[in-house]
mmCIF file of C-alpha atoms and ligand atoms in Angstrom:
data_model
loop_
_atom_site.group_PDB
_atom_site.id
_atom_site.type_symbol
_atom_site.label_atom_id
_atom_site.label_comp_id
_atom_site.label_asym_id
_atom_site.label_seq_id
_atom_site.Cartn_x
_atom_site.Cartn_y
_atom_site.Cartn_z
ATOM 1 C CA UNK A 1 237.187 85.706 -15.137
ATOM 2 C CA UNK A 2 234.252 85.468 -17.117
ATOM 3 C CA UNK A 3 230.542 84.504 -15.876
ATOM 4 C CA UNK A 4 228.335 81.908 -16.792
ATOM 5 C CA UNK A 5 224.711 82.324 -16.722
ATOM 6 C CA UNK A 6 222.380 78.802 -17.753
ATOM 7 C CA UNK A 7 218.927 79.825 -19.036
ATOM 8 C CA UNK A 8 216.137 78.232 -17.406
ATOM 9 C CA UNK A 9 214.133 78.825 -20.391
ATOM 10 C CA UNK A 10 215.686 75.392 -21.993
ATOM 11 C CA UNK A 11 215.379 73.003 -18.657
ATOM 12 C CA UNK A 12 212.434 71.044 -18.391
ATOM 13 C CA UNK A 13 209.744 73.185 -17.020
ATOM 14 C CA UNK A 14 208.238 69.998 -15.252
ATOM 15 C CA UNK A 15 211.063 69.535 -13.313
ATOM 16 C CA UNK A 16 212.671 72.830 -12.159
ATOM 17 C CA UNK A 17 213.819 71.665 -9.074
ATOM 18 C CA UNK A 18 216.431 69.191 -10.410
ATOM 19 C CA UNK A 19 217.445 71.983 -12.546
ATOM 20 C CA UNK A 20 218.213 74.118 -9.734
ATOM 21 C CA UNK A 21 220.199 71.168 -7.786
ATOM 22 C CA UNK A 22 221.889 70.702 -10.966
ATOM 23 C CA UNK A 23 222.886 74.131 -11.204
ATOM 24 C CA UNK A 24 223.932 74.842 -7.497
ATOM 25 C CA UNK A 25 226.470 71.791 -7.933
ATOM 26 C CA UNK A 26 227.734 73.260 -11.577
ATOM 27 C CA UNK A 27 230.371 75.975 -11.931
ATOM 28 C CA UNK A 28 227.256 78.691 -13.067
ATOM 29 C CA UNK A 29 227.593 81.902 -11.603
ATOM 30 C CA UNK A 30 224.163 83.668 -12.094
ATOM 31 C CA UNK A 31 220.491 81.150 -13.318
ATOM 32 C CA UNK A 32 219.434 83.506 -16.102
ATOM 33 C CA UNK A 33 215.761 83.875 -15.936
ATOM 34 C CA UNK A 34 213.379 84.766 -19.306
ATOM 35 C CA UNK A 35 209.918 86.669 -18.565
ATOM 36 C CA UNK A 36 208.377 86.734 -21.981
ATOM 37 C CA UNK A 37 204.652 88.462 -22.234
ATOM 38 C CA UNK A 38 203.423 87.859 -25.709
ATOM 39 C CA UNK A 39 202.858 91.670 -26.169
ATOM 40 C CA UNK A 40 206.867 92.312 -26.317
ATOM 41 C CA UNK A 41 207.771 89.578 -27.996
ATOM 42 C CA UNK A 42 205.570 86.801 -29.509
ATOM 43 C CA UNK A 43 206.279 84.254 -26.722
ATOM 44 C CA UNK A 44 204.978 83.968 -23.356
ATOM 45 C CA UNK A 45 207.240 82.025 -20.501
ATOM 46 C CA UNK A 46 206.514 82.126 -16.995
ATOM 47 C CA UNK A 47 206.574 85.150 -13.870
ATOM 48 C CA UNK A 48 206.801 85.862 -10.843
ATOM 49 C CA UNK A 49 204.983 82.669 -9.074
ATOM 50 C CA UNK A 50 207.424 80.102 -10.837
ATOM 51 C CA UNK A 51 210.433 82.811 -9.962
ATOM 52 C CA UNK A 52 209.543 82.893 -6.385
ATOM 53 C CA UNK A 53 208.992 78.873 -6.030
ATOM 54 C CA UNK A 54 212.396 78.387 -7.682
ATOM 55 C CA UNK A 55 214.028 80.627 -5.437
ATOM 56 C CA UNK A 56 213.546 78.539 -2.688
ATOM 57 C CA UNK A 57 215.732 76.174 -4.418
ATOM 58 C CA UNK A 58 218.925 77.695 -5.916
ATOM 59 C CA UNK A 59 221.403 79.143 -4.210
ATOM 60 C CA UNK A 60 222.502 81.249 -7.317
ATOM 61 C CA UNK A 61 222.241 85.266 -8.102
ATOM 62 C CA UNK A 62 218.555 85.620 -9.998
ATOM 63 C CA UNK A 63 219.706 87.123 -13.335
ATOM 64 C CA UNK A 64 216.230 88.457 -14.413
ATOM 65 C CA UNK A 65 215.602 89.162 -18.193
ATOM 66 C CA UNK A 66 212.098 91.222 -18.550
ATOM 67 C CA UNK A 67 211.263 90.844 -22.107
ATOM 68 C CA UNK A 68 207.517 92.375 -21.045
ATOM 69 C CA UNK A 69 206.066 96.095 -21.783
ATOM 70 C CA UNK A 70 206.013 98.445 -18.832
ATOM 71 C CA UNK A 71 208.292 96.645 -16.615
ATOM 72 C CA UNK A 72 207.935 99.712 -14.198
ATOM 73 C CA UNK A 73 204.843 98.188 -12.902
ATOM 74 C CA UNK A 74 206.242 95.181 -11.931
ATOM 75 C CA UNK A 75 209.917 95.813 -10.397
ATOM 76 C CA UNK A 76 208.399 95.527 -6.534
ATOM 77 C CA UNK A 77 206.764 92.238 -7.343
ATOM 78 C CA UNK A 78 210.046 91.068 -9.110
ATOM 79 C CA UNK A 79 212.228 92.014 -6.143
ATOM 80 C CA UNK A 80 209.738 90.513 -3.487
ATOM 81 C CA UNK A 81 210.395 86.729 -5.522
ATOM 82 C CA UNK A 82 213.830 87.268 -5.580
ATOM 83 C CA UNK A 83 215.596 88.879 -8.501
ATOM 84 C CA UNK A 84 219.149 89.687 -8.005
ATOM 85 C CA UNK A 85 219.561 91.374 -10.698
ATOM 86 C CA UNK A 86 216.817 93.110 -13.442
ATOM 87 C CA UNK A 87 217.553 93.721 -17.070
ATOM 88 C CA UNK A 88 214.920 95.543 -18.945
ATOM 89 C CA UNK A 89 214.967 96.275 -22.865
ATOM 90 C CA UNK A 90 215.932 99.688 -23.699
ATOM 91 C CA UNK A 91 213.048 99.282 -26.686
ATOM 92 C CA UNK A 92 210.227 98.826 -24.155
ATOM 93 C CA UNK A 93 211.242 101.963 -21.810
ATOM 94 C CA UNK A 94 209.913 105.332 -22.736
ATOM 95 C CA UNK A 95 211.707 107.114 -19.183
ATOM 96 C CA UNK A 96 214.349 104.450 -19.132
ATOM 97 C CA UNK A 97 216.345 106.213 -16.704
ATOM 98 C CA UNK A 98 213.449 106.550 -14.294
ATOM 99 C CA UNK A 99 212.819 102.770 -14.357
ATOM 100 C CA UNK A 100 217.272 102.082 -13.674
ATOM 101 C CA UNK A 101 216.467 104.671 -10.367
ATOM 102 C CA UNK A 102 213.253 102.927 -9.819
ATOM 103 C CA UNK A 103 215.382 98.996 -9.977
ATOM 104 C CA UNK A 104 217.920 100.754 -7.602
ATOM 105 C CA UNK A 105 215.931 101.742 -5.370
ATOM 106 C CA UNK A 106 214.546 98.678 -4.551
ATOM 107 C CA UNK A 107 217.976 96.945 -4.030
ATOM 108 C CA UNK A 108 218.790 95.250 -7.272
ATOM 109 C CA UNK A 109 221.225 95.843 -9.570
ATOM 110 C CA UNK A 110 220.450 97.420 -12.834
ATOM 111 C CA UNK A 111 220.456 96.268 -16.658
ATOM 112 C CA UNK A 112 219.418 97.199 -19.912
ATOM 113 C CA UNK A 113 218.994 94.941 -22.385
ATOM 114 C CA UNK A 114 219.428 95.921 -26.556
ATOM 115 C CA UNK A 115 217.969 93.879 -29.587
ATOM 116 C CA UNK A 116 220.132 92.997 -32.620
ATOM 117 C CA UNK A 117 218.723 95.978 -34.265
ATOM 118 C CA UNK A 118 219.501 98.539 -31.426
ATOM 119 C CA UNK A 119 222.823 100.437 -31.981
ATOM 120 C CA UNK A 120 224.663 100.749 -28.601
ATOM 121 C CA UNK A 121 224.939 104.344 -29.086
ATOM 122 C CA UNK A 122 221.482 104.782 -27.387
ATOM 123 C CA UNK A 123 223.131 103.903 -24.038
ATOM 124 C CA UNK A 124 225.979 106.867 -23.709
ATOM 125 C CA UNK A 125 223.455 109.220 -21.137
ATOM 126 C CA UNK A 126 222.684 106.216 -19.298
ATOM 127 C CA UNK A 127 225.886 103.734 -19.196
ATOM 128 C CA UNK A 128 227.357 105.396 -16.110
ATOM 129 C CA UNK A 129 224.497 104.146 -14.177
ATOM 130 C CA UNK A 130 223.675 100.540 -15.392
ATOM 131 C CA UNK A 131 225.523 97.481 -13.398
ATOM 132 C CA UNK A 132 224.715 95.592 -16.938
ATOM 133 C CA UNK A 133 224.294 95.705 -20.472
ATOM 134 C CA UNK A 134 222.612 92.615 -22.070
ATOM 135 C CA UNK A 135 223.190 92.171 -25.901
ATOM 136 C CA UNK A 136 220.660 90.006 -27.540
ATOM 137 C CA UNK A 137 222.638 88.082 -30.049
ATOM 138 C CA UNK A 138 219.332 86.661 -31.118
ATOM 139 C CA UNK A 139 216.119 88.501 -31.461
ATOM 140 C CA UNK A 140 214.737 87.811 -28.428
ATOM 141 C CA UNK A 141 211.335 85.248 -27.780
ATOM 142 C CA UNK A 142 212.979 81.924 -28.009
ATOM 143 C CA UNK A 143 215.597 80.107 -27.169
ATOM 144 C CA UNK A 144 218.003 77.555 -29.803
ATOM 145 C CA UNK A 145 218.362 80.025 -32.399
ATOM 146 C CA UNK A 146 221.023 80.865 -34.015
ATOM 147 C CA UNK A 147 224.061 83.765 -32.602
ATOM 148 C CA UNK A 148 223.833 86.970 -35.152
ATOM 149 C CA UNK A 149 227.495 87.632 -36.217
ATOM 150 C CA UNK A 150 227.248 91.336 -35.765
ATOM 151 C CA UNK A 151 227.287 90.878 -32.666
ATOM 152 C CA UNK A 152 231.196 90.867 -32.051
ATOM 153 C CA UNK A 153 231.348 94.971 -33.589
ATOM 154 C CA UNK A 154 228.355 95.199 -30.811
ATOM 155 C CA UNK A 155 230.816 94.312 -27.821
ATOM 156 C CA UNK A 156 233.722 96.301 -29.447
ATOM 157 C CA UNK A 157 231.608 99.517 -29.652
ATOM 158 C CA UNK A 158 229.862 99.132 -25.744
ATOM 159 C CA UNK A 159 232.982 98.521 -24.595
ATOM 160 C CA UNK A 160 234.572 101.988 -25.770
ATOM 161 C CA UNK A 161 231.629 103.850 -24.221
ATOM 162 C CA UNK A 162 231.561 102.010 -21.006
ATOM 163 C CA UNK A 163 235.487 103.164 -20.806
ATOM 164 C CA UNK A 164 235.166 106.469 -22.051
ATOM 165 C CA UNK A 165 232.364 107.045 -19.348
ATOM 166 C CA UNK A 166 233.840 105.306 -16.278
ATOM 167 C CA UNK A 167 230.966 102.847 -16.008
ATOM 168 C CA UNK A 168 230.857 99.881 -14.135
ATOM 169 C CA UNK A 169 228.773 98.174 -16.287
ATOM 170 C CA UNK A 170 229.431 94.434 -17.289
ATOM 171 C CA UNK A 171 228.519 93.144 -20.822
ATOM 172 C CA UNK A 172 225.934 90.344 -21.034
ATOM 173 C CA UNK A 173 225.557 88.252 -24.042
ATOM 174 C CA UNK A 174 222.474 86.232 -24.831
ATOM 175 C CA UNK A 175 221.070 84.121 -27.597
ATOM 176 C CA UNK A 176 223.249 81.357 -29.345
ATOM 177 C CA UNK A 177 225.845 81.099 -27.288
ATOM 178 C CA UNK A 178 228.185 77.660 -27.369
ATOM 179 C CA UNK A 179 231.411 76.429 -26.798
ATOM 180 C CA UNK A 180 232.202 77.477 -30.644
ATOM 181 C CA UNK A 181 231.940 80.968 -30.035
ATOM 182 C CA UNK A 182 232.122 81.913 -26.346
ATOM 183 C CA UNK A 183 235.816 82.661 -26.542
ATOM 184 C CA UNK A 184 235.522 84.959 -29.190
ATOM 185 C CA UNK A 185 232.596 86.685 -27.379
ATOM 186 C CA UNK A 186 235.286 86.941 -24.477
ATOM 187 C CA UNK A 187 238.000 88.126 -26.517
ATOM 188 C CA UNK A 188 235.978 91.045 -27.419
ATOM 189 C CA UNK A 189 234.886 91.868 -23.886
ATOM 190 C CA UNK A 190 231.874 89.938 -23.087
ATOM 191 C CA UNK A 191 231.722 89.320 -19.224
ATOM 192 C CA UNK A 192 228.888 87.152 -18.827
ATOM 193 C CA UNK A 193 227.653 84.857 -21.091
ATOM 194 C CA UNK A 194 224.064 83.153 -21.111
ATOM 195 C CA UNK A 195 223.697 79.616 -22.685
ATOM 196 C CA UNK A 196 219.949 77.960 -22.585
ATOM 197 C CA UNK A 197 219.871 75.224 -24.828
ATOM 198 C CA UNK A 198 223.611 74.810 -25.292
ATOM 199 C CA UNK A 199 223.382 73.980 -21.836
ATOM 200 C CA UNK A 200 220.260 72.052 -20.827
ATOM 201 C CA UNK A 201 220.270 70.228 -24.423
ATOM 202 C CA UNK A 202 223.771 68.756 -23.748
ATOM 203 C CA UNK A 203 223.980 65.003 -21.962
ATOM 204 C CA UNK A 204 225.638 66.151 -19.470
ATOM 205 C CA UNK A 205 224.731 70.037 -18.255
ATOM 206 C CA UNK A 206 227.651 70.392 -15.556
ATOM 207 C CA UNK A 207 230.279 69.305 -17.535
ATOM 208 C CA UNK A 208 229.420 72.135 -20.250
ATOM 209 C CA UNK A 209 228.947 75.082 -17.810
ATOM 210 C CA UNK A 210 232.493 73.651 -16.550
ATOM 211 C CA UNK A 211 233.360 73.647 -19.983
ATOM 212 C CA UNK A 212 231.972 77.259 -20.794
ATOM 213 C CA UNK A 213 233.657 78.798 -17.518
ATOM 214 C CA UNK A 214 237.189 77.036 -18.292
ATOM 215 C CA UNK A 215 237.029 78.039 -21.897
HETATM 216 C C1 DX5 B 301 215.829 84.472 -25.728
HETATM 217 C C2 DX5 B 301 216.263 84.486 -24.295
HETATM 218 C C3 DX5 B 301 217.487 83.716 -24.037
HETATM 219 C C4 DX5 B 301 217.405 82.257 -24.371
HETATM 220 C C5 DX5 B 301 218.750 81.834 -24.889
HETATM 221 O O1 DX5 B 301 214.816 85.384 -25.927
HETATM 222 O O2 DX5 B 301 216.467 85.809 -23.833
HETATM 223 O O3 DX5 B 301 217.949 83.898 -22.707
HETATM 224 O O4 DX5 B 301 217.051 81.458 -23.274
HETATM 225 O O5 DX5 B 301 218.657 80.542 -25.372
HETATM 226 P P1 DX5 B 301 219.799 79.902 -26.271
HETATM 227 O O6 DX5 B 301 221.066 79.904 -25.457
HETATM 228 O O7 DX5 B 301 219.270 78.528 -26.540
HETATM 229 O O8 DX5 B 301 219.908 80.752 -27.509
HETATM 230 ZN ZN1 ZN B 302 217.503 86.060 -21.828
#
């Protein structure tokens, strides 16, 4: 069965702890969490203070999604707020497999994310050891754009290497994601999909995760 992972980057930021009520009732699986710097991409969201007083109020796995530069520095702080899980991008990584070791170590579990751009070719050395792959199927900074088509080939292609090299790795899908293409995105062997504004736009939030998870 599929995941479901709301974005918190659509819910009003004024009220975060209704969101997280909200979502602790719903049928979401993981709260998918954007850190955007400015330097990486040309947005800036929130860190670690709003991560850590959120916490306190969800009782869902912390899908973190570091869209920063030099996310090495940071991966301590990140785990001491409470990140489940932490996905860097594979563009913002010069040792990339030192920083997987380095999230590892400190008890998380391990993803890489890719841009639209980024063949998933680049991840054969290091699929074996990733818990996650996260596809941007948008370029990454905001959230309501529109999915990039090319992402179905994407999920063929990762798939194939994550079999051919025994990995363990599930395939998260982020950007543009509704109810019009999520079963498409499954059919081709997406395991977690994130919806921000699909979600937290829609008049009633629970009923589309429901939706989403029972697609
Ligand atoms: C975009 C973020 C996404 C964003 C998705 O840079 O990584 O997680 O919240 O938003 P939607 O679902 O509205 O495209
Ligand atoms: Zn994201």
């Amino acid at each position: 069965m599929h995941l479901i992972a709301p974005s918190i980057l659509s819910a009003d930021f004024a009220n975060l702890q209704t969101a997280c009520e909200m979502l602790n009732k719903s049928d979401a699986d993981w709260f998918h969490i954007d850190v955007m710097d400015g330097v990486f991409v040309p947005n800036i969201s929130f860190g670690m203070p709003i991560i850590k007083a959120i916490r306190k109020h969800s009782t869902k796995v912390f899908d973190v999604h570091l869209m920063i530069v030099e996310p090495d520095k940071y991966i301590k702080d990140f785990k001491a707020v409470g990140a489940d899980i932490l996905t860097v991008h594979y563009e913002a990584c010069t040792h990339l497999h030192r920083t997987i070791q380095a999230i590892k170590s400190e008890g998380m579990k391990a993803g890489v994310s890719l841009n639209p751009h980024t063949n998933v070719s680049v991840l054969e050395d290091i699929i074996a050891d990733l818990d996650l792959v996260l596809i941007m199927s948008v370029n990454p900074g905001f959230g309501g754009q529109s999915f990039i088509e090319n992402t179905y080939s994407k999920i063929e292609k990762l798939k194939e290497i994550i079999k051919s090299k025994n990995s363990k790795a599930l395939i998260e899908i982020d950007g543009g994601v509704t109810s019009a293409n999520a079963k498409k995105l499954i059919n081709a062997g997406a395991d977690v999909l994130v919806a921000g504004s699909f979600v937290f736009n829609s008049a009633n939030p629970i009923k589309t995760i429901h939706e989403l998870k029972n697609i």
